[in-house]
Amino acid sequence: MAITIKDIAKRANVSTATVSRVINGIGGYGSDTRNRVLAAAQELGYYKNETATSLVTNKTKTIGIIIPNVSTSFYGNIVTGIEDVAYDFGYSVILTHAGVEGNRLFDSLKLMVNRRVDGIIIVSIYLNKEQQQMIRKLGVPTILLSTISEGNRLPYIKVDDYAASYHATQYLVNQGHQKIGLAGVNQNDQVAGQPRLAGYRDCLEKNQILRDEALIFFGDFSFDAGKRAMDYYMTHELPTALVCASDDTALGIISMAHQYKILVPEQLSVIGYDDTSVAWMTTPPLTTIAQPFYEMGALGCKRLIESVTTNQEIRSEIIPFELMERQTVLQRSNNPKS
Amino acid sequence: MAITIKDIAKRANVSTATVSRVINGIGGYGSDTRNRVLAAAQELGYYKNETATSLVTNKTKTIGIIIPNVSTSFYGNIVTGIEDVAYDFGYSVILTHAGVEGNRLFDSLKLMVNRRVDGIIIVSIYLNKEQQQMIRKLGVPTILLSTISEGNRLPYIKVDDYAASYHATQYLVNQGHQKIGLAGVNQNDQVAGQPRLAGYRDCLEKNQILRDEALIFFGDFSFDAGKRAMDYYMTHELPTALVCASDDTALGIISMAHQYKILVPEQLSVIGYDDTSVAWMTTPPLTTIAQPFYEMGALGCKRLIESVTTNQEIRSEIIPFELMERQTVLQRSNNPKS
DNA sequence: TTGTAAGCGTTATCAT
DNA sequence: ATGATAACGCTTACAA
């Protein structure tokens, strides 16, 4: 079977305790024994059994990620961020996706606890009161990324969706738009949908632009939602600018606009949300609200590990968004004031 | 501390052995004891400590994924595929990225071994002889996804890059193109670059189209490589159609073509590779070679777990690609024979 | 500086 | 059907 510290101990003529010490660099041994042990380990091709270590130290140096699905580049960046800092701190990352609707969430949590992860990161899954309480009862440090829990009892890191949506809308207003639509947000979604809807509405109101509910088309943040939205606008009332729920939705809009021979941005300005890689790779490149996914993952992981090691509670943080001005919004100079 | 089977044993008036039996559903106990134990576990809020189990069973029910970086939707789909079947088999997935150049590969492997994963999946990292040998020495079942190892000693699942490239080129030929370029492949890349170059060249040769090295622009599969390629073609010789190293590269081409006022596909046909989400979301949607990423992940994981449980060697497999005809290649009917 | 030995939470063998 | 108990590979008092 695999080499153990016993084998090393034998070969180096020391006790297993000493082997353990030098392997962990604890100190308390002569430099010659140190060398003997290291040499023996080397020669035998020793790999430490971390599961044994975990059992006695009651730490796994592992953090668990629960994510709706990993397929979007969106999540990929978050995971990369997490993994990078985990790596720096000597932690491993165990990943599970909880299904689109967050079913499997319970299973995922159970898995994490069974594996005795030191901390849990939950990405983009809204937690209701029951789930929130269950998680707190687990006693495992947990942080939410790009989502919140009912009552906000669990620490989170996310962008201010309300402010971002407001900002996007205001940007459009500043370019002279009066007829501004909102496409693709899910109004049942407390995390992103509702705040963005509110930000959009409040901005229009503040700018004394009359509210036109017909300019709002709800959806599920998808590409297809964008396509359906555009269909809808064509048969109802076409805005001059559109705040979209996501980059995917924005691209759906653009795709359909193309079919209807509506020029973007000349006839229709479009602003996305997320700044996924599609945003800058598409032609014309998409003006969008950038969420710092990588940073979110990295910061979240950092905070979590800090909490694991210091036992301090994690404080929620709002992380800044950024408007990426590209080419799907008509610039003011060319824009006919309505 | 956390609840252990001892606690349950005490409360249910049985031995820990019995608790273990019922928890694992081994059989060999009365249904009343079973109920008592289960009830006790429930009441105490017991979570099994899998690290302890791993220590004695010498199995972790964990498989490790090593991936260059998780950021591309590309990898996200593979990971999702892996995770889905891992979940079905009751396995967890531990993830690490090995850096773009596969530096950190050694560290990643070491981490996997230390954690005593039951199997390893390496994605998109070419393994040289030394690395290949090291991995075999590890004695951990390993499978390669979308890559190979020097000498092909490690089992892999991938698309036939040569055939795919040949197919893409032939498709362009069939549409009447004679001046066909190749953009963005890395000729030092033995996994994807070289076979695709060969497929492209052989196809042209078979069709008796004279070879024009000036139509080949090497790169690194990136968006930027596409942009540079287009710059190059504009100042040298513009083909009528382009086989691209990736969807990203194709989009770079299209982006730059737009700036040069070259119409796609009217003046320049473009075919991508991968069929990432950008491919179908962009306007016009990209004609491209689809690699079945999700399936690759799922199948790879399945084969690996089979191998873990049966101790059989994994057999390498070629998985089919598919040409997705969309709108960046001019159809024959409209295409002026040159 | 080094060794002895008790545990960590399970599983699994061997009795009963 | 159930219970003792010895492992599993490591860490960590406590001794020496």
Short mmCIF file of N, CA, C and O in Angstrom, two decimals, chain B residues 14 18 22 37 49 59 85 115 135 151 170 184 193 250 261 273 291 300 303-304 306:
data_model
loop_
_atom_site.label_atom_id
_atom_site.label_comp_id
_atom_site.label_asym_id
_atom_site.label_seq_id
_atom_site.Cartn_x
_atom_site.Cartn_y
_atom_site.Cartn_z
N VAL B 14 -27.14 0.67 21.57
CA VAL B 14 -26.53 -0.35 20.72
C VAL B 14 -25.03 -0.07 20.66
O VAL B 14 -24.56 0.90 21.25
N THR B 18 -23.15 -1.53 15.31
CA THR B 18 -24.53 -1.59 14.81
C THR B 18 -24.94 -0.27 14.17
O THR B 18 -25.55 -0.24 13.10
N VAL B 22 -26.36 0.15 10.32
CA VAL B 22 -27.63 0.69 9.81
C VAL B 22 -27.40 1.94 8.98
O VAL B 22 -28.06 2.16 7.95
N VAL B 37 -31.93 3.48 15.96
CA VAL B 37 -30.69 4.13 15.52
C VAL B 37 -30.99 5.34 14.63
O VAL B 37 -30.48 6.44 14.85
N ASN B 49 -19.08 11.57 9.26
CA ASN B 49 -17.75 12.12 8.98
C ASN B 49 -17.06 11.27 7.92
O ASN B 49 -16.49 10.23 8.19
N LYS B 59 -10.86 4.83 0.49
CA LYS B 59 -11.54 5.40 -0.68
C LYS B 59 -12.12 6.74 -0.26
O LYS B 59 -12.64 6.86 0.84
N VAL B 85 -22.40 13.53 -13.47
CA VAL B 85 -22.36 12.08 -13.30
C VAL B 85 -21.68 11.71 -11.99
O VAL B 85 -22.05 10.73 -11.35
N ARG B 115 -4.90 14.27 -1.11
CA ARG B 115 -6.31 14.14 -0.73
C ARG B 115 -6.83 12.75 -1.03
O ARG B 115 -8.01 12.46 -0.84
N ILE B 135 2.54 10.53 -13.67
CA ILE B 135 1.15 10.23 -13.39
C ILE B 135 0.90 8.73 -13.30
O ILE B 135 0.20 8.25 -12.43
N GLY B 151 3.15 9.97 -26.43
CA GLY B 151 3.16 8.52 -26.56
C GLY B 151 1.80 7.90 -26.33
O GLY B 151 1.63 6.69 -26.44
N GLN B 170 -13.27 21.26 -45.90
CA GLN B 170 -14.01 20.66 -47.01
C GLN B 170 -15.36 21.36 -47.19
O GLN B 170 -15.83 21.58 -48.32
N GLY B 184 -5.21 31.46 -36.43
CA GLY B 184 -5.21 31.37 -34.96
C GLY B 184 -4.69 30.09 -34.34
O GLY B 184 -4.59 30.02 -33.13
N GLY B 193 -3.31 22.25 -32.36
CA GLY B 193 -2.71 23.06 -33.42
C GLY B 193 -2.23 22.25 -34.61
O GLY B 193 -2.69 22.46 -35.74
N ALA B 250 -12.59 33.38 -34.27
CA ALA B 250 -13.53 33.74 -35.33
C ALA B 250 -14.18 35.09 -35.03
O ALA B 250 -14.32 35.94 -35.91
N LYS B 261 -14.68 47.15 -42.83
CA LYS B 261 -15.85 47.18 -43.70
C LYS B 261 -15.89 46.00 -44.67
O LYS B 261 -16.28 46.12 -45.83
N TYR B 273 -14.67 27.19 -34.14
CA TYR B 273 -14.38 25.88 -33.56
C TYR B 273 -14.70 25.92 -32.08
O TYR B 273 -14.25 26.82 -31.38
N GLN B 291 -17.84 20.97 -30.38
CA GLN B 291 -17.27 19.92 -29.57
C GLN B 291 -18.26 19.64 -28.44
O GLN B 291 -18.71 20.56 -27.78
N GLY B 300 -16.37 11.04 -19.67
CA GLY B 300 -15.06 10.88 -19.03
C GLY B 300 -15.21 10.48 -17.58
O GLY B 300 -14.54 9.57 -17.10
N ARG B 303 -16.48 6.86 -17.32
CA ARG B 303 -15.41 5.90 -17.58
C ARG B 303 -14.44 5.82 -16.41
O ARG B 303 -13.98 4.75 -16.03
N LEU B 304 -14.15 6.97 -15.85
CA LEU B 304 -13.20 7.00 -14.75
C LEU B 304 -13.75 6.24 -13.54
O LEU B 304 -13.06 5.42 -12.93
N GLU B 306 -16.05 3.98 -13.51
CA GLU B 306 -16.06 2.55 -13.85
C GLU B 306 -14.69 1.93 -13.58
O GLU B 306 -14.58 0.88 -12.98
#
